[in-house]
C-alpha atoms as one frame of an Amber mdcrd trajectory, in Angstrom:
protein
  19.325 -20.210  31.286  16.531 -22.387  29.940  13.760 -21.404  27.544  11.045
 -23.321  25.697   8.802 -22.368  22.790   6.041 -24.548  21.392   5.482 -23.578
  17.767   1.706 -23.139  17.270   0.692 -26.186  15.265   4.303 -27.366  15.259
   7.034 -28.711  17.512   8.752 -27.793  20.771  12.046 -25.898  20.612  14.223
 -25.780  23.743  17.175 -23.450  24.290  19.777 -23.815  27.037  22.297 -20.984
  27.008  24.839 -19.198  29.159  25.809 -15.549  28.907  29.347 -14.276  29.358
  30.533 -10.704  28.755  27.197  -9.890  27.170  27.406 -12.712  24.593  25.675
 -16.072  24.195  27.900 -19.032  25.071  27.377 -22.765  25.489  24.291 -22.658
  23.287  22.391 -25.949  23.171  19.228 -26.201  21.036  17.028 -29.289  21.346
  13.404 -30.339  20.899  11.012 -32.798  19.286  11.380 -31.231  15.842  12.847
 -32.834  12.702  16.119 -31.644  11.207  18.257 -32.893   8.361  21.170 -33.455
   8.232  22.013 -34.243  11.859  25.066 -31.996  11.675  22.818 -28.977  11.105
  22.036 -28.868  14.836  25.665 -28.064  15.606  25.580 -25.428  12.871  22.633
 -23.790  14.639  24.448 -23.834  17.969  27.572 -22.404  16.382  25.627 -19.656
  14.601  24.128 -18.481  17.879  27.311 -18.689  19.928  28.810 -15.247  20.323
  25.631 -13.365  19.435  24.828 -10.394  21.692  22.678 -11.428  24.636  20.327
  -8.531  23.892  19.768  -9.601  20.264  16.083  -9.938  19.515  14.403 -13.027
  18.064  14.533 -11.687  14.518  18.283 -11.009  14.693  18.874 -14.482  16.115
  16.778 -16.022  13.338  18.887 -14.217  10.720  22.045 -15.667  12.295  20.569
 -19.195  12.307  19.476 -18.922   8.683  22.914 -17.669   7.632  24.685 -20.457
   9.505  22.686 -23.371   8.099  23.959 -25.336   5.119  21.919 -24.956   1.947
  20.710 -28.562   2.129  19.355 -28.247   5.698  15.680 -29.035   6.203  13.761
 -27.856   9.293  10.396 -29.544   9.880   7.983 -28.440  12.607  10.060 -25.364
  13.434  12.178 -22.690  11.802  14.887 -20.117  12.514  12.287 -17.753  13.996
  11.204 -20.379  16.548  14.838 -20.916  17.554  15.213 -17.174  18.042  12.132
 -17.028  20.265  13.308 -19.996  22.363  16.681 -18.332  22.932  15.044 -15.026
  23.875  12.789 -16.859  26.315  15.873 -18.403  27.904  17.702 -15.093  28.206
  14.651 -13.278  29.583  13.909 -16.169  31.963  10.403 -16.630  30.611   7.921
 -18.777  32.477   5.963 -21.735  31.122   2.261 -22.547  31.378   2.991 -25.266
  33.937   4.963 -22.859  36.140   1.711 -21.206  37.210  -1.351 -22.134  39.232
  -4.315 -21.325  36.976  -7.659 -20.130  38.279 -10.994 -20.464  36.517 -13.760
 -17.864  36.747 -17.200 -18.959  35.540 -20.078 -17.021  37.007 -23.518 -15.815
  35.995 -24.465 -13.282  33.341 -22.940  -9.834  33.642 -23.689  -6.544  31.955
 -21.454  -5.444  29.082 -20.032  -2.664  31.270 -19.147  -5.141  34.019 -17.237
  -7.283  31.539 -15.274  -4.289  30.242 -14.316  -3.183  33.743 -13.489  -6.669
  35.037 -11.018  -7.206  32.206  -9.028  -4.186  33.355  -9.310  -5.009  37.051
  -8.328  -8.687  36.818  -5.384  -7.950  34.531  -4.171  -5.408  37.071  -4.587
  -7.887  39.921  -2.465 -10.489  38.104   0.148  -7.827  37.388   0.242  -6.900
  41.076   0.567 -10.543  42.144  -2.699 -10.522  44.094  -4.389 -12.975  41.703
  -3.084 -16.136  40.062  -3.155 -16.265  36.268  -6.802 -16.698  35.342  -9.054
 -18.036  32.613 -12.483 -16.340  32.663 -15.490 -17.295  30.559 -18.030 -14.533
  29.962 -21.821 -14.730  30.179 -23.843 -11.820  28.780 -26.960 -10.383  30.412
 -27.756  -8.084  27.482 -26.905  -7.643  23.792 -24.092  -5.245  22.996 -21.755
  -3.862  20.411 -18.220  -3.850  21.793 -15.944  -1.552  19.840 -12.157  -1.613
  19.884 -10.229   0.941  21.903  -9.342   3.014  18.843 -12.486   2.704  16.745
 -14.897   5.483  15.833 -18.435   5.009  17.155 -20.134   6.651  14.191 -18.027
   4.758  11.674 -18.710   1.358  13.235 -22.180   1.509  14.778 -25.623   2.367
  13.438 -26.875   3.991  16.627 -30.498   4.053  15.483 -30.377   0.336  14.767
 -28.703  -0.323  18.118 -31.401   1.676  19.918 -34.159  -0.126  18.017 -32.857
  -3.530  19.112 -31.923  -2.496  22.666 -28.216  -2.994  21.985 -25.793  -1.161
  24.272 -22.574   0.271  22.814 -19.452  -0.116  24.990 -15.754   0.420  24.376
 -13.135  -2.074  25.542  -9.491  -1.405  26.442  -8.073  -3.651  23.707  -7.712
  -2.762  20.054  -9.240  -4.581  17.115 -12.661  -4.543  15.491 -16.262  -4.224
  16.606 -18.218  -7.248  17.849 -21.969  -7.754  18.068 -22.924 -10.116  20.887
 -26.179 -11.476  22.239 -26.725 -13.733  25.264 -26.115 -17.323  24.235 -24.657
 -16.474  20.824 -20.935 -16.227  21.606 -18.206 -18.067  23.494 -15.975 -15.393
  25.013 -13.046 -15.916  27.340 -10.216 -13.840  28.777  -6.760 -14.919  29.847
  -4.968 -12.786  32.422  -1.324 -13.868  32.351   1.984 -12.563  33.705   4.254
 -10.957  31.128   6.829 -13.655  31.825   4.648 -16.194  29.989   5.135 -14.378
  26.674   8.642 -13.041  27.372  10.910 -13.197  24.349   8.013 -13.174  21.895
   6.895 -10.489  19.516   3.426  -9.035  20.020   2.237 -11.005  16.975   3.785
 -14.302  18.134   2.087 -14.025  21.518  -1.370 -14.097  19.920  -0.925 -17.535
  18.388   0.994 -18.802  21.434  -1.778 -17.896  23.884  -4.455 -19.536  21.747
  -2.612 -22.680  20.683  -4.423 -24.620  23.416  -7.858 -23.606  22.140  -6.961
 -24.706  18.617  -6.053 -28.076  20.098  -9.402 -28.396  21.882 -11.343 -27.332
  18.789  -9.403 -29.966  16.864 -10.530 -32.543  19.415 -14.100 -31.486  18.617
 -13.497 -32.463  14.998 -12.820 -29.000  13.545  -9.981 -28.226  11.158  -8.838
 -24.890  12.571  -5.811 -22.633  12.340  -4.614 -19.214  13.440  -4.756 -16.565
  10.725  -2.460 -13.655  11.584  -2.810 -11.359  13.266  -5.726 -12.398  15.439
  -8.301 -14.629  13.724  -9.270 -18.232  14.466 -10.278 -19.690  11.101 -11.714
 -22.975   9.887 -12.636 -24.707   6.651 -16.072 -23.089   6.858 -14.933 -19.560
   7.659 -13.874 -17.383  10.559 -14.800 -18.692  14.013 -13.525 -15.847  16.153
 -10.931 -13.209  16.876  -8.545 -12.223  19.653  -7.389  -8.934  21.135  -4.727
  -7.993  23.680  -3.692  -5.297  26.111  -0.389  -5.105  27.988  -0.846  -3.907
  31.575   2.534  -3.235  33.252   3.450  -6.750  34.313   0.546  -8.679  32.804
  -1.180  -9.395  29.511  -4.917  -9.382  28.929  -5.780 -11.677  26.023  -9.411
 -12.255  25.166 -11.203 -14.134  22.408 -14.764 -14.055  21.136 -15.943 -16.998
  19.054 -19.304 -17.092  17.315 -21.634 -19.805  18.598 -24.624 -18.564  16.610
 -25.280 -15.414  14.561 -28.294 -13.294  13.642 -26.907 -11.867  10.414 -29.915
  -9.640   9.721 -29.675  -7.963  13.126 -25.904  -7.676  12.815 -26.421  -5.785
   9.588 -28.740  -3.321  11.314 -26.410  -2.436  14.191 -22.935  -2.588  12.610
 -22.108  -0.341   9.694 -19.437  -2.780   8.530 -22.137  -5.437   8.672 -24.368
  -3.298   6.467 -21.605  -2.984   3.873 -21.039  -6.735   3.824 -24.749  -7.452
   3.606 -25.363  -4.946   0.826 -22.394  -6.216  -1.168 -22.811  -9.939  -0.730
 -26.190 -10.648   0.865 -27.140 -12.247   4.161 -26.109 -15.727   3.029 -22.543
 -14.582   2.386 -22.342 -12.827   5.749 -23.363 -16.012   7.543 -20.856 -18.012
   5.518 -17.982 -15.633   6.364 -18.507 -16.250  10.107 -19.081 -19.967  10.602
 -20.567 -20.476  14.077 -19.571 -23.242  16.463 -23.178 -24.385  16.760 -23.257
 -25.410  13.103 -19.729 -26.787  13.050 -19.881 -28.888  16.216 -23.590 -29.637
  16.692 -22.948 -29.222  20.429 -24.788 -27.121  22.982 -22.966 -23.931  23.903
 -22.537 -25.069  27.511 -20.926 -28.281  26.257 -18.488 -26.326  24.096 -17.427
 -24.255  27.109 -17.072 -27.377  29.248 -14.860 -28.952  26.604 -12.727 -25.802
  26.386 -12.240 -25.490  30.140 -11.614 -29.238  30.410  -9.013 -29.096  27.653
  -7.221 -26.252  29.418  -7.342 -28.154  32.720  -5.811 -31.290  31.175  -2.970
 -29.291  29.689  -2.108 -26.843  32.455  -4.263 -27.478  35.530  -7.190 -25.308
  36.587  -8.908 -24.631  39.897 -11.702 -22.374  41.115 -11.020 -18.669  41.509
 -14.133 -16.509  41.836 -14.098 -12.734  41.485 -13.504 -11.265  44.946 -15.534
  -8.566  46.669 -12.637  -6.136  46.317 -12.405  -6.856  42.589 -16.167  -6.389
  42.192 -15.942  -3.045  43.973 -12.985  -1.935  41.872 -14.869  -2.861  38.700
 -17.893  -0.833  39.805 -15.698   2.195  40.438 -14.214   1.826  36.963 -17.673
   1.635  35.419 -18.677   4.883  37.085 -15.426   6.744  36.412 -14.615   5.398
  32.950 -16.575   2.757  31.060 -20.085   4.251  31.490 -18.983   7.800  30.658
 -19.539   9.422  27.256 -15.948  10.593  27.404 -14.771   6.992  27.179 -17.434
   5.496  24.943 -17.205   8.358  22.424 -13.537   9.228  22.838 -13.228   8.535
  19.108 -16.611   9.905  17.966
């Protein structure tokens, strides 16, 4: 069994293991990491040998840590990364390059269409009818998108939203509220098979699925990092945030990054925005979210081209438009779920 785990911002850890009588045997850890002394690698292998095959990554990390000599130094990886690599071997996880990736980039869609398409395309990947897909969103209208478990009245100033023609929609992923306007965000979704994140904790999968975008942003000259659980941060402030939903066989992972921000309007439609503005002023609110427009000086379309190009260089990417059947399924979901008060106000 073979498993690989690229530490976000770090090195590659590779695990080759066999299983006999429910225990790990013939454990061989390798990678492009740094480890001192050399003999510590055999100590890691020995610590893992005999561990239960069903041990989770945390239990494996504890065994590695206990088996290492006090003077051992691990650079670019750690016991937790070794545990994840072993779990990915045992669970026969897939790698990015094992899949044919499709790209969806189409014209502006309504907020409701975006909500429904996320659910539909994740389900299609889970069913094996669609290849893993990267989709960039274009907005036809401004909206507040609240997390699956958020309260409408606690998060949104409905009078302010009405005044500015801002629609309120609820997505299927958790996390916080977002205020979006056409041209002011860079939003993308990844629809991936569960095998890609097999062996990882929920938290680890966030950073893993966005490691590529950190690399591309770095190529644009930004100093960026992942701030657990789900924020993409930079020297200037937060750039964006991620959210996930597991759909029986697939994972929906989407990210919204700020390209530009109207802080005054944000403060009139989001109650959390009002609190931040009243406490710290508009200048502080703008500073907290540092848009890509200011940081890169690039047009939004250029940023998206660089992101899709960076993904293509790493993993391959070909065209994969939304099909007629998927469009129809999304419309049915809008009518039966996403446009209904029962869904939008399920947490009033």
